[in-house]
Amino acid sequence: MTEMTLVQAVNRGLFEAMRQDPDVLVLGEDVGVDGGVFRATDGLINAYGAERVIDTPLSETGIVGTAIGMALYGLKPVAEIQFLDFIYPAFDQIVSELAKFRFRSGGQYPCHVVIRAPYGGGIKGGVYHSQSTEAYFCHTAGLKVVIPSTPADAKGLLLTAIHDEDPVMFFEPKRIYRTATGEVPDGDHRVPFGQARTVREGEHVSIFAYGAMVPLASEAAAALARDGISAEIIDLRTLVPLDEAAAIASVEKTGRAVVVHEAARFCGFGAELSAILAEKAFYSLKSPVLRVTGYDTPFPYALENVYLPSAARIEAAARTVVREG
Amino acid sequence: MAKTARPASEAGPRPGHELSNDRLLAMYRVMAFARAIDERCLSLQRQGRIGFYVPASGQEAAQIGCAAALTDDDWLFPAYRELGLALWRGVTFRTLMDQFLGTSADRLKGRQMPNHYGYRERNLVVASSPIGTQITHAVGAAMAMQRRRAPQVSATFFGDGATSSNDFHAGMNFAGVYRTPTIFFCQNNQWAISLPRERQTRSATLAQKAEAYGFPGVVVDGTDIHAVFDAVATARERAVAGEGPTLIEAQVYRFGPHSTSDDPHRYRSDADLAEWKRRDPILRLREELQNSGTLTETGESELQDAIRREISETIAAAEGAPPIDPATLFDDTFAQRTPRLEEERAEFERLVREGVIRP
């Protein structure tokens, strides 16, 4: 075990995957010589060379399209999109091609590409360096969507993603790249998909979160505990496949739910989770499910602190669902 | 650097690129088969027996001349109008009919509209409908071939319209930067549904675009199978020698509609079509084979009879094939069904049992 930050854990995961399998390669903008704008790919080019750590022209559709061609041929490309906000030129490739290759070919052409992208606000990134649009990808059949919140999960989920058989969108909460620190297992470390993590157990309310919202939920839970409200925090970790069983079991225990994400509320992931709870845990619910989310506006620069969910907003929502039921 | 606007056949094929009469006859048979399949499938669609069809008539010499200049190990990244490629690579008409009908024998499991096929063992990657997206895939596969030091090339197929797409630019640019062993084979059939070639770009030729990406672009008469074969064989030699990609613009004409969903009379004149039909690639090659004594009148009529018979028998057999099992819908979204897909599959099967869904 080694203590490290979340972005260092991503870096360690990439090193480990490239060490394990010569077919793994990394491509993207500034991932080689520069080591990535957040240093996630730092040192890889020195260890594995420019043939496996490929600095690409500035074209997201080119990055993802060529990664697809490599994967069809049998390599295991890990493509980096510098910010999730810049992924849209590749949207056609991701939605029309990557997500559908296996299905549309009747299983003849698996297309295993991992796409890493830093996402989310809290770094004064304004409209175009802050977005959290995981729901687009969750809505597209054929993509797995993974968001770690701890260094150990960042490495473990990334290694699982690289060794998976399906396309994986791997979104990294850049706001906590350096503030989230923790012990990370050395060498090969895998965290399975489809298993939520119980961050803390509680009796009165379930708080569902992922990525950079998990530490805020913990902060809220600590404040609630001082008033005798016991909050359970579930870190979803993989949105697709989703650990529905864990979500339902938690609500069956607590009877109350708050869903937290920084993405806009309307048709956000919270809408899906709320619907699942309404369909499958309705009779356990003592009060309506509440969502604590970004607002239904584009992401702001100067006002990001009031746009983003805070521990205080999570705490207030939890108090509301406890008071009402 | 770019040899633009120069018909490759002007000086005749380069040494080693000559086609023997036997080879030409083999190519002609596949071209004639492709033309006959097109004609029958257009009529099957009009009778409501298949849902949709994309004809390739007029482009047979371009497709088969190109495919013949490649090896079976080379990877093809087609668009949805490449019947000649599939037939040349040995895909049977029965396999195609099963795809057109979406039968239980369809290798694609009924997932795609007719013509959007692909078969892994033929190194013919499965097509999609968005325009130009396969171009970057071909470049990525070629980058993988470089990494594996494989003596292969990738070839990608697209039309004049696709040269306006994002992925044409991205693919050409990446191929130039990494000098990939890629052949960009543009069949300029003059029409992107209703829009003529002149309305896609102000460039004098499509081939000249290659110059800006730092590699050669050549124009060939796509109705001249010798010219096409020579250009592709040359591009392949360059690619395997590590000299990088080539863009080939094969000038052809789409004899039929874009698909069974449009009527070309709305946007183009019969005079143009008549002019191009005088250069019908199949008539050109037939005349050559007859002049060289390779194909006799009897041989031609026996060939046409055999083709007609095979097509009729295959259609009858494929139409008798059992339909696809509806529960297969839930396979292949992922390598393994997720718990959610298992749940949806169970719900589906219950609704079928209850008669709510009637497959």
XYZ file of C-alpha atoms in Angstrom:
684
model
C 0.000 0.000 0.000
C 1.177 3.490 -0.792
C -0.367 6.807 0.185
C -1.142 8.941 -2.865
C -3.551 11.367 -4.480
C -6.346 10.423 -6.857
C -4.494 11.657 -9.937
C -1.372 9.756 -8.854
C -3.526 6.648 -8.524
C -4.757 7.104 -12.090
C -1.132 7.421 -13.165
C -0.145 4.287 -11.202
C -3.059 2.422 -12.768
C -1.901 3.352 -16.270
C 1.675 2.305 -15.466
C 0.440 -1.021 -14.119
C -1.795 -1.713 -17.141
C 0.991 -0.882 -19.594
C 3.382 -3.091 -17.665
C 0.899 -5.975 -17.679
C -0.025 -5.939 -21.345
C 1.970 -4.653 -24.343
C -1.297 -4.138 -26.227
C -2.303 -1.341 -23.847
C -1.509 2.082 -25.228
C -2.388 5.635 -24.315
C -3.328 8.364 -26.758
C -4.580 11.916 -26.512
C -3.617 15.560 -26.545
C -0.449 16.384 -24.576
C -0.380 12.955 -22.918
C 3.199 12.186 -23.932
C 5.977 14.715 -23.531
C 3.858 16.971 -21.337
C 2.496 14.102 -19.248
C -1.059 15.388 -19.515
C -2.409 18.754 -18.420
C -3.218 17.246 -14.998
C -0.106 14.983 -15.036
C -2.225 11.827 -15.172
C 0.061 10.336 -17.833
C 3.289 11.731 -16.387
C 6.328 9.559 -17.065
C 4.567 7.019 -19.271
C 6.329 8.119 -22.442
C 9.748 7.691 -20.824
C 8.858 4.220 -19.651
C 6.988 2.944 -22.699
C 7.972 5.137 -25.641
C 6.150 7.300 -28.139
C 4.709 4.291 -29.932
C 2.601 3.386 -26.902
C 2.082 6.884 -25.498
C 0.827 8.811 -28.470
C 0.599 12.588 -28.601
C -2.180 13.168 -31.112
C -3.265 16.070 -33.277
C -5.906 18.254 -31.679
C -8.982 16.329 -32.755
C -11.246 14.453 -30.378
C -13.038 12.631 -33.183
C -9.623 11.606 -34.486
C -8.546 10.364 -31.046
C -11.660 8.293 -30.469
C -12.033 7.181 -34.105
C -8.458 5.904 -34.307
C -8.766 4.318 -30.854
C -11.788 2.403 -32.184
C -9.769 1.188 -35.173
C -6.963 0.041 -32.859
C -9.429 -1.794 -30.642
C -11.105 -3.525 -33.595
C -7.673 -4.726 -34.626
C -6.952 -6.075 -31.140
C -5.077 -3.430 -29.168
C -6.338 -1.962 -25.882
C -6.295 1.804 -26.319
C -6.854 4.171 -23.412
C -7.832 7.505 -24.933
C -7.673 10.713 -22.942
C -10.027 13.579 -23.647
C -8.394 16.569 -22.001
C -11.629 17.820 -20.415
C -15.056 16.183 -20.594
C -16.272 19.545 -21.920
C -14.280 18.902 -25.126
C -15.604 15.429 -25.852
C -18.412 16.525 -28.172
C -16.472 16.452 -31.463
C -16.096 12.734 -30.638
C -19.721 12.270 -29.626
C -20.650 10.729 -32.988
C -17.780 8.269 -32.713
C -18.713 7.365 -29.141
C -22.472 7.116 -29.594
C -22.768 5.890 -33.202
C -19.695 3.709 -33.407
C -18.031 2.742 -30.120
C -21.237 1.972 -28.242
C -22.778 0.000 -31.094
C -20.003 -2.005 -32.747
C -20.574 -5.212 -30.811
C -24.355 -5.047 -31.146
C -24.574 -4.004 -34.756
C -22.123 -6.670 -35.880
C -23.985 -9.433 -34.063
C -21.066 -9.843 -31.667
C -18.407 -10.111 -34.385
C -16.626 -6.890 -33.464
C -16.095 -6.175 -29.784
C -14.786 -2.641 -29.449
C -12.976 -2.212 -26.197
C -11.802 1.355 -25.778
C -11.382 3.140 -22.451
C -11.994 6.880 -22.648
C -10.656 8.841 -19.694
C -11.814 12.390 -19.123
C -11.490 14.771 -16.172
C -14.928 16.150 -15.376
C -16.742 18.489 -13.031
C -16.502 21.907 -11.454
C -14.845 23.496 -8.503
C -11.631 24.570 -10.200
C -12.779 27.951 -11.518
C -13.009 26.433 -14.961
C -16.072 28.301 -16.148
C -18.458 27.079 -18.807
C -15.993 24.887 -20.712
C -13.745 23.302 -18.098
C -16.345 22.255 -15.534
C -19.148 20.239 -17.048
C -20.487 17.016 -15.669
C -22.417 15.371 -18.471
C -22.218 11.703 -17.525
C -25.944 11.290 -18.182
C -25.467 11.560 -21.967
C -23.262 8.495 -21.850
C -25.391 6.580 -19.333
C -28.296 7.045 -21.741
C -26.399 5.375 -24.585
C -26.744 1.604 -24.570
C -23.404 -0.135 -24.878
C -21.225 2.145 -22.753
C -20.097 1.489 -19.213
C -19.748 4.653 -17.130
C -17.370 4.748 -14.191
C -16.585 7.579 -11.734
C -14.171 6.972 -8.856
C -14.058 9.119 -5.720
C -10.981 7.737 -3.938
C -7.413 6.991 -5.016
C -7.817 3.253 -4.374
C -10.975 3.135 -6.472
C -9.375 5.271 -9.188
C -6.641 2.706 -9.681
C -8.804 -0.354 -9.100
C -11.657 0.734 -11.353
C -9.254 1.922 -14.068
C -7.505 -1.461 -14.169
C -10.877 -3.191 -14.310
C -11.880 -0.862 -17.141
C -8.737 -1.582 -19.142
C -9.209 -5.340 -18.749
C -12.964 -5.224 -19.424
C -14.433 -6.384 -22.741
C -16.717 -3.388 -23.302
C -16.231 0.318 -23.977
C -15.766 2.249 -20.743
C -16.203 5.964 -20.123
C -13.931 6.693 -17.157
C -14.660 10.105 -15.692
C -12.225 11.518 -13.154
C -13.319 14.154 -10.614
C -10.596 16.696 -11.287
C -11.678 18.889 -8.375
C -10.414 16.209 -5.972
C -7.494 15.007 -8.128
C -5.091 16.270 -5.469
C -7.253 16.685 -2.377
C -8.474 13.100 -2.265
C -5.621 11.105 -0.771
C -5.444 7.600 0.575
C -3.739 4.247 0.680
C -3.638 2.461 -2.671
C -2.665 -1.202 -3.113
C 0.552 -1.692 -5.070
C 0.667 -3.771 -8.263
C -2.463 -5.249 -9.784
C -5.562 -3.977 -8.021
C -9.059 -4.401 -9.387
C -12.349 -3.044 -8.148
C -15.303 -4.806 -9.778
C -17.935 -2.896 -11.748
C -21.517 -2.832 -10.554
C -20.699 -2.738 -6.849
C -21.431 0.403 -4.894
C -19.324 1.257 -1.871
C -20.898 2.006 1.493
C -18.881 4.981 2.695
C -20.610 5.021 6.059
C -23.575 3.168 7.418
C -26.597 5.021 8.762
C -30.179 4.575 9.852
C -32.190 7.647 8.916
C -31.372 8.705 5.381
C -29.478 7.315 2.389
C -27.296 9.789 0.518
C -26.287 8.600 -2.947
C -23.288 10.293 -4.521
C -20.315 9.716 -6.816
C -17.085 11.427 -7.748
C -16.360 14.781 -6.152
C -19.723 14.763 -4.368
C -18.744 11.889 -2.075
C -16.485 13.925 0.242
C -19.182 16.629 0.430
C -21.731 14.001 1.426
C -19.364 12.832 4.144
C -19.031 16.374 5.409
C -22.814 16.695 5.493
C -23.176 13.370 7.283
C -20.763 14.505 9.992
C -22.840 17.639 10.574
C -26.076 15.636 10.631
C -24.594 13.207 13.140
C -24.060 16.052 15.593
C -27.856 16.423 15.648
C -28.483 12.712 15.969
C -29.342 12.141 12.312
C -27.575 9.070 11.053
C -26.891 9.237 7.314
C -25.791 6.310 5.174
C -23.583 7.277 2.247
C -23.472 5.131 -0.853
C -20.746 5.878 -3.417
C -22.225 4.477 -6.639
C -18.777 4.167 -8.343
C -20.185 2.721 -11.581
C -23.308 4.365 -13.009
C -23.452 1.706 -15.738
C -23.709 -1.038 -14.647
C -25.525 0.319 -11.607
C -25.663 -1.485 -8.290
C -29.436 -1.166 -7.989
C -29.556 -3.809 -5.297
C -27.360 -1.736 -2.992
C -29.446 1.375 -3.563
C -32.702 -0.434 -2.900
C -31.353 -2.233 0.178
C -30.159 1.036 1.658
C -33.521 2.749 1.161
C -35.345 -0.273 2.545
C -33.288 0.284 5.687
C -33.456 4.088 5.993
C -36.746 4.884 4.222
C -35.367 8.160 2.884
C -33.132 9.129 -0.010
C -31.155 12.117 -1.249
C -29.351 11.872 -4.584
C -26.402 14.183 -5.148
C -24.623 15.107 -8.376
C -23.102 18.254 -9.770
C -24.688 17.779 -13.190
C -27.854 19.678 -14.026
C -30.980 18.206 -12.460
C -33.335 17.707 -15.423
C -32.778 14.236 -16.891
C -29.638 13.927 -14.798
C -28.536 10.639 -13.260
C -30.557 11.473 -10.157
C -33.721 11.269 -12.213
C -32.936 7.673 -13.126
C -32.016 6.691 -9.599
C -35.137 8.375 -8.216
C -37.272 6.501 -10.732
C -35.656 3.200 -9.808
C -36.373 3.869 -6.133
C -39.966 4.828 -6.980
C -40.402 1.622 -8.984
C -38.647 -0.762 -6.664
C -38.566 0.732 -3.169
C -41.753 2.805 -3.142
C -43.278 1.130 -0.114
C -40.114 1.650 1.922
C -40.042 5.382 1.288
C -41.275 7.597 4.104
C -40.771 10.858 2.201
C -40.139 11.971 -1.373
C -36.689 11.400 -2.858
C -34.832 14.720 -3.128
C -32.084 15.668 -5.534
C -29.203 17.998 -4.740
C -27.650 18.951 -8.045
C -26.304 21.675 -10.257
C -28.963 23.954 -11.669
C -30.506 23.686 -15.130
C -28.271 26.400 -16.527
C -24.921 26.207 -18.251
C -22.038 26.015 -15.809
C -21.063 29.487 -14.487
C -17.610 30.902 -13.773
C -17.937 33.523 -11.048
C -20.915 31.792 -9.425
C -19.669 28.220 -9.387
C -19.700 28.066 -5.604
C -23.448 28.672 -5.521
C -24.131 26.511 -8.589
C -22.431 23.424 -7.216
C -23.957 21.280 -4.483
C -22.350 22.016 -1.115
C -22.249 20.073 2.133
C -24.764 22.593 3.484
C -27.222 21.914 0.642
C -26.860 18.156 1.090
C -27.353 18.554 4.822
C -30.479 20.716 4.291
C -31.995 18.179 1.899
C -31.296 15.346 4.330
C -32.952 17.292 7.159
C -35.998 17.886 4.926
C -36.538 14.220 4.054
C -36.046 13.215 7.703
C -38.467 15.929 8.922
C -41.127 15.057 6.360
C -41.204 11.328 6.983
C 4.168 15.637 -54.373
C 0.528 14.949 -55.120
C -0.109 13.493 -58.527
C -3.513 15.003 -58.827
C -5.844 14.893 -61.778
C -3.717 12.439 -63.651
C -5.581 9.392 -64.905
C -3.454 6.496 -63.749
C -4.180 4.600 -66.934
C -2.885 7.308 -69.251
C 0.409 5.546 -69.721
C -1.016 2.078 -69.097
C -0.511 0.055 -65.936
C 2.838 0.152 -64.183
C 5.012 -2.967 -64.560
C 3.637 -5.839 -62.523
C 0.164 -4.362 -62.440
C -1.070 -5.882 -65.687
C -4.137 -8.083 -65.398
C -4.245 -11.407 -67.234
C -7.301 -12.328 -69.269
C -8.172 -15.079 -66.788
C -8.009 -12.614 -63.897
C -10.101 -10.127 -65.831
C -12.676 -12.792 -66.544
C -12.862 -13.661 -62.838
C -13.350 -9.975 -62.051
C -15.974 -9.647 -64.762
C -17.974 -12.564 -63.315
C -18.132 -10.884 -59.915
C -19.046 -7.547 -61.502
C -21.864 -9.134 -63.486
C -23.070 -10.946 -60.381
C -23.048 -7.673 -58.413
C -25.064 -5.886 -61.109
C -27.643 -8.664 -61.233
C -27.973 -8.747 -57.441
C -28.570 -4.982 -57.447
C -31.315 -5.234 -60.038
C -33.079 -8.089 -58.254
C -32.828 -6.495 -54.823
C -34.268 -3.190 -56.044
C -37.254 -5.147 -57.275
C -37.480 -7.162 -54.029
C -37.657 -3.894 -52.133
C -40.395 -2.553 -54.408
C -42.350 -5.741 -53.766
C -41.971 -5.216 -50.036
C -39.891 -8.358 -49.563
C -36.868 -6.511 -48.154
C -37.090 -3.244 -46.253
C -34.494 -1.135 -47.976
C -31.699 -1.338 -50.495
C -28.647 0.675 -51.514
C -27.560 -0.058 -55.092
C -23.931 0.050 -56.235
C -24.534 -0.156 -59.995
C -21.983 1.820 -61.970
C -19.294 1.361 -59.312
C -18.403 -2.288 -59.932
C -15.044 -1.745 -61.638
C -13.972 0.672 -58.913
C -14.877 -1.734 -56.124
C -13.650 -4.958 -57.640
C -10.573 -3.398 -59.221
C -9.665 -2.065 -55.796
C -10.421 -5.244 -53.847
C -8.423 -7.335 -56.315
C -5.334 -5.182 -55.792
C -5.375 -5.868 -52.047
C -4.678 -9.093 -50.175
C -7.254 -10.917 -48.080
C -5.259 -9.916 -44.974
C -5.811 -6.238 -45.649
C -8.608 -4.734 -43.603
C -11.500 -3.069 -45.409
C -13.545 -0.331 -43.738
C -16.515 0.096 -46.056
C -19.443 2.440 -46.271
C -22.821 0.838 -47.041
C -22.480 0.774 -50.845
C -19.744 -1.797 -51.341
C -21.405 -4.927 -52.705
C -18.424 -5.570 -54.983
C -16.022 -5.717 -52.051
C -18.110 -8.258 -50.195
C -18.497 -10.512 -53.219
C -14.814 -10.280 -54.118
C -13.871 -11.202 -50.560
C -15.982 -14.346 -50.882
C -19.104 -13.368 -48.985
C -21.890 -15.466 -50.514
C -25.140 -14.025 -51.802
C -26.937 -16.264 -49.311
C -25.075 -14.600 -46.442
C -26.076 -11.201 -47.834
C -29.712 -12.232 -48.345
C -29.902 -13.412 -44.746
C -28.716 -9.934 -43.751
C -31.175 -8.171 -46.078
C -34.036 -10.214 -44.658
C -32.798 -10.335 -41.059
C -33.282 -14.092 -40.784
C -32.098 -16.339 -37.962
C -29.024 -17.046 -40.090
C -28.052 -13.364 -40.334
C -24.566 -13.034 -38.872
C -25.524 -9.560 -37.681
C -28.560 -11.017 -35.870
C -30.999 -8.716 -37.618
C -29.496 -5.603 -36.094
C -28.936 -3.493 -39.207
C -30.668 -2.259 -42.339
C -29.779 -4.051 -45.573
C -26.292 -3.329 -46.961
C -24.798 -2.422 -43.556
C -22.981 -5.724 -43.253
C -19.495 -6.884 -42.325
C -17.837 -10.242 -41.732
C -14.879 -10.586 -39.453
C -13.271 -13.585 -41.149
C -13.253 -11.618 -44.426
C -11.556 -8.618 -42.814
C -14.569 -6.629 -43.946
C -15.516 -4.417 -41.000
C -19.208 -3.914 -40.341
C -20.577 -0.694 -41.870
C -22.701 2.000 -40.249
C -24.917 4.762 -41.613
C -23.193 7.948 -40.371
C -21.038 9.343 -43.152
C -17.267 9.136 -42.905
C -16.977 7.655 -39.409
C -15.221 4.538 -40.725
C -12.358 6.650 -42.095
C -10.711 7.242 -38.704
C -11.221 3.572 -37.809
C -9.167 2.562 -40.832
C -6.397 4.905 -39.739
C -6.474 3.541 -36.180
C -6.288 -0.026 -37.463
C -3.338 0.997 -39.628
C -1.625 2.499 -36.565
C -2.156 -0.880 -34.862
C -0.663 -2.639 -37.924
C 2.383 -0.389 -37.617
C 2.691 -1.241 -33.926
C 2.436 -4.978 -34.656
C 4.819 -4.652 -37.645
C 2.186 -6.450 -39.720
C 2.633 -6.429 -43.521
C -0.953 -5.311 -43.981
C -2.782 -2.189 -45.055
C -6.170 -0.793 -44.231
C -8.411 0.544 -46.964
C -11.414 2.712 -46.345
C -14.284 3.356 -48.729
C -16.437 6.423 -48.920
C -18.116 8.737 -51.389
C -17.756 12.306 -52.570
C -20.144 13.500 -49.863
C -17.970 12.034 -47.115
C -15.072 14.305 -48.076
C -17.062 17.072 -46.344
C -17.248 15.125 -43.065
C -15.318 15.666 -39.829
C -13.844 12.212 -39.911
C -12.483 12.568 -43.439
C -10.418 15.492 -42.210
C -9.433 13.822 -38.945
C -8.577 10.543 -40.642
C -6.561 12.124 -43.463
C -4.735 14.290 -40.944
C -3.831 11.469 -38.558
C -2.786 9.276 -41.496
C -0.483 12.012 -42.748
C 1.022 12.674 -39.321
C 1.683 8.993 -38.554
C 2.331 7.941 -42.186
C -0.065 5.040 -41.773
C -0.433 2.215 -44.290
C -3.885 3.377 -45.340
C -5.622 3.630 -48.689
C -8.381 6.198 -48.799
C -10.566 4.980 -51.630
C -13.087 7.642 -52.558
C -15.721 6.586 -55.053
C -16.788 9.928 -56.412
C -20.134 8.869 -57.835
C -21.004 12.524 -58.436
C -24.029 12.604 -56.126
C -24.554 12.708 -52.356
C -28.263 11.894 -52.451
C -29.461 15.024 -54.290
C -26.370 17.200 -54.129
C -23.876 17.181 -56.990
C -20.165 16.895 -56.390
C -19.634 20.607 -57.186
C -21.769 21.539 -54.203
C -19.626 19.561 -51.736
C -16.413 21.443 -52.353
C -14.855 24.166 -54.488
C -11.759 21.969 -54.916
C -11.029 21.099 -58.534
C -10.674 17.439 -57.585
C -11.236 15.490 -54.388
C -7.840 13.864 -54.795
C -6.038 17.200 -54.517
C -7.123 17.440 -50.873
C -4.427 14.866 -50.085
C -1.722 17.367 -50.930
C -2.640 19.497 -47.922
C -2.269 16.477 -45.657
C 1.177 15.733 -47.034
C 0.606 12.625 -49.110
C -0.317 11.773 -52.698
C -3.784 11.940 -54.142
C -4.595 10.464 -57.545
C -7.616 10.602 -59.794
C -8.552 7.494 -61.710
C -11.287 6.655 -64.154
C -13.338 4.384 -61.929
C -14.979 2.732 -64.906
C -11.581 1.477 -66.113
C -10.706 -1.569 -64.066
C -7.072 -1.496 -65.216
C -6.641 2.062 -64.006
C -8.220 1.302 -60.642
C -6.168 -1.856 -60.098
C -2.970 -0.052 -61.011
C -3.642 2.883 -58.707
C -4.554 0.686 -55.743
C -1.657 -1.715 -56.294
C 0.690 1.273 -56.368
C -0.833 2.714 -53.202
C -0.527 -0.644 -51.476
C 3.140 -0.955 -52.431
C 3.787 2.492 -50.999
C 1.914 1.628 -47.805
C 3.712 -1.638 -47.053
C 7.043 0.009 -47.872
C 6.394 2.492 -45.071
C 5.843 5.390 -47.442
C 2.441 6.206 -45.999
C -1.100 6.699 -47.186
C -2.634 7.501 -50.566
C -5.957 9.048 -51.468
C -7.503 7.650 -54.622
C -10.460 9.377 -56.209
C -12.208 6.906 -58.492
C -14.552 8.859 -60.727
C -17.732 6.925 -61.316
C -21.441 7.578 -61.603
C -24.227 6.268 -59.429
C -26.556 4.694 -61.988
C -29.397 4.143 -59.538
C -30.946 6.129 -56.719
C -29.015 6.835 -53.507
C -31.258 4.234 -51.935
C -34.725 2.837 -52.453
C -35.991 5.896 -50.556
C -35.288 8.546 -53.208
C -36.124 9.335 -56.831
C -33.146 10.706 -58.775
C -35.439 12.336 -61.355
C -36.061 15.063 -58.792
C -32.483 16.260 -58.881
C -30.577 15.095 -61.953
C -30.971 14.823 -65.697
C -31.338 11.685 -67.748
C -28.803 13.096 -70.211
C -25.981 12.877 -67.670
C -26.917 9.333 -66.799
C -27.065 8.337 -70.469
C -23.641 9.846 -71.037
C -22.118 7.863 -68.164
C -23.937 4.694 -69.155
C -21.995 4.719 -72.391
C -19.004 4.130 -70.119
C -20.746 1.411 -68.088
C -17.825 -0.428 -66.465
C -19.406 -3.801 -67.106
C -19.952 -3.106 -70.820
C -16.394 -1.815 -71.091
C -14.894 -4.939 -69.607
C -17.239 -7.265 -71.508
C -16.233 -5.677 -74.781
C -12.555 -6.034 -73.896
C -12.982 -9.689 -72.959
C -14.922 -10.376 -76.119
C -12.327 -8.601 -78.259
C -9.551 -10.686 -76.720
C -11.539 -13.874 -77.281
C -11.705 -14.519 -73.529
C -15.480 -14.349 -73.363
C -17.703 -15.734 -76.106
C -21.370 -14.953 -76.738
C -22.193 -18.423 -75.452
C -20.011 -17.917 -72.417
C -21.764 -14.650 -71.649
C -25.245 -16.100 -71.930
C -24.275 -19.140 -69.818
C -22.875 -16.774 -67.191
C -26.037 -14.674 -67.124
C -28.203 -17.812 -66.882
C -26.135 -19.173 -64.029
C -26.322 -15.841 -62.202
C -30.099 -15.616 -62.637
C -30.520 -19.186 -61.397
C -28.307 -18.679 -58.357
C -30.061 -15.476 -57.409
C -33.546 -16.971 -57.674
C -32.633 -20.115 -55.761
C -30.866 -18.167 -53.045
C -33.738 -15.752 -52.540
C -36.206 -18.628 -52.277
C -34.030 -20.449 -49.763
C -33.370 -17.363 -47.655
C -37.039 -16.416 -47.619
C -37.726 -19.846 -46.198
C -35.267 -19.409 -43.336
C -36.758 -19.161 -39.848
C -37.078 -15.713 -38.296
C -34.692 -14.479 -35.667
C -35.289 -15.357 -31.999
C -36.599 -12.132 -30.402
C -34.802 -12.775 -27.112
C -31.480 -12.248 -28.935
C -32.328 -8.525 -28.754
C -30.724 -8.464 -25.323
C -27.401 -9.967 -26.449
C -24.281 -8.080 -27.574
C -25.026 -4.666 -26.092
C -22.315 -5.765 -23.688
C -20.128 -8.866 -23.653
C -22.329 -10.168 -20.826
C -25.867 -9.065 -20.072
C -25.920 -6.628 -17.157
C -28.411 -7.236 -14.318
C -30.594 -4.534 -15.862
C -30.604 -6.255 -19.274
C -31.403 -9.577 -17.580
C -34.331 -7.875 -15.919
C -35.534 -6.315 -19.171
C -35.186 -9.641 -20.953
C -37.272 -11.352 -18.273
C -39.907 -8.628 -18.554
C -39.907 -9.023 -22.336
C -40.380 -12.773 -22.100
C -43.247 -12.342 -19.652
C -44.967 -9.861 -21.975
C -44.543 -12.321 -24.840
C -46.066 -15.111 -22.714
C -48.961 -12.839 -21.795
C -49.531 -11.951 -25.445
C -48.861 -8.232 -24.901
C -45.864 -8.343 -27.247
C -46.417 -10.457 -30.351
C -43.113 -11.150 -32.118
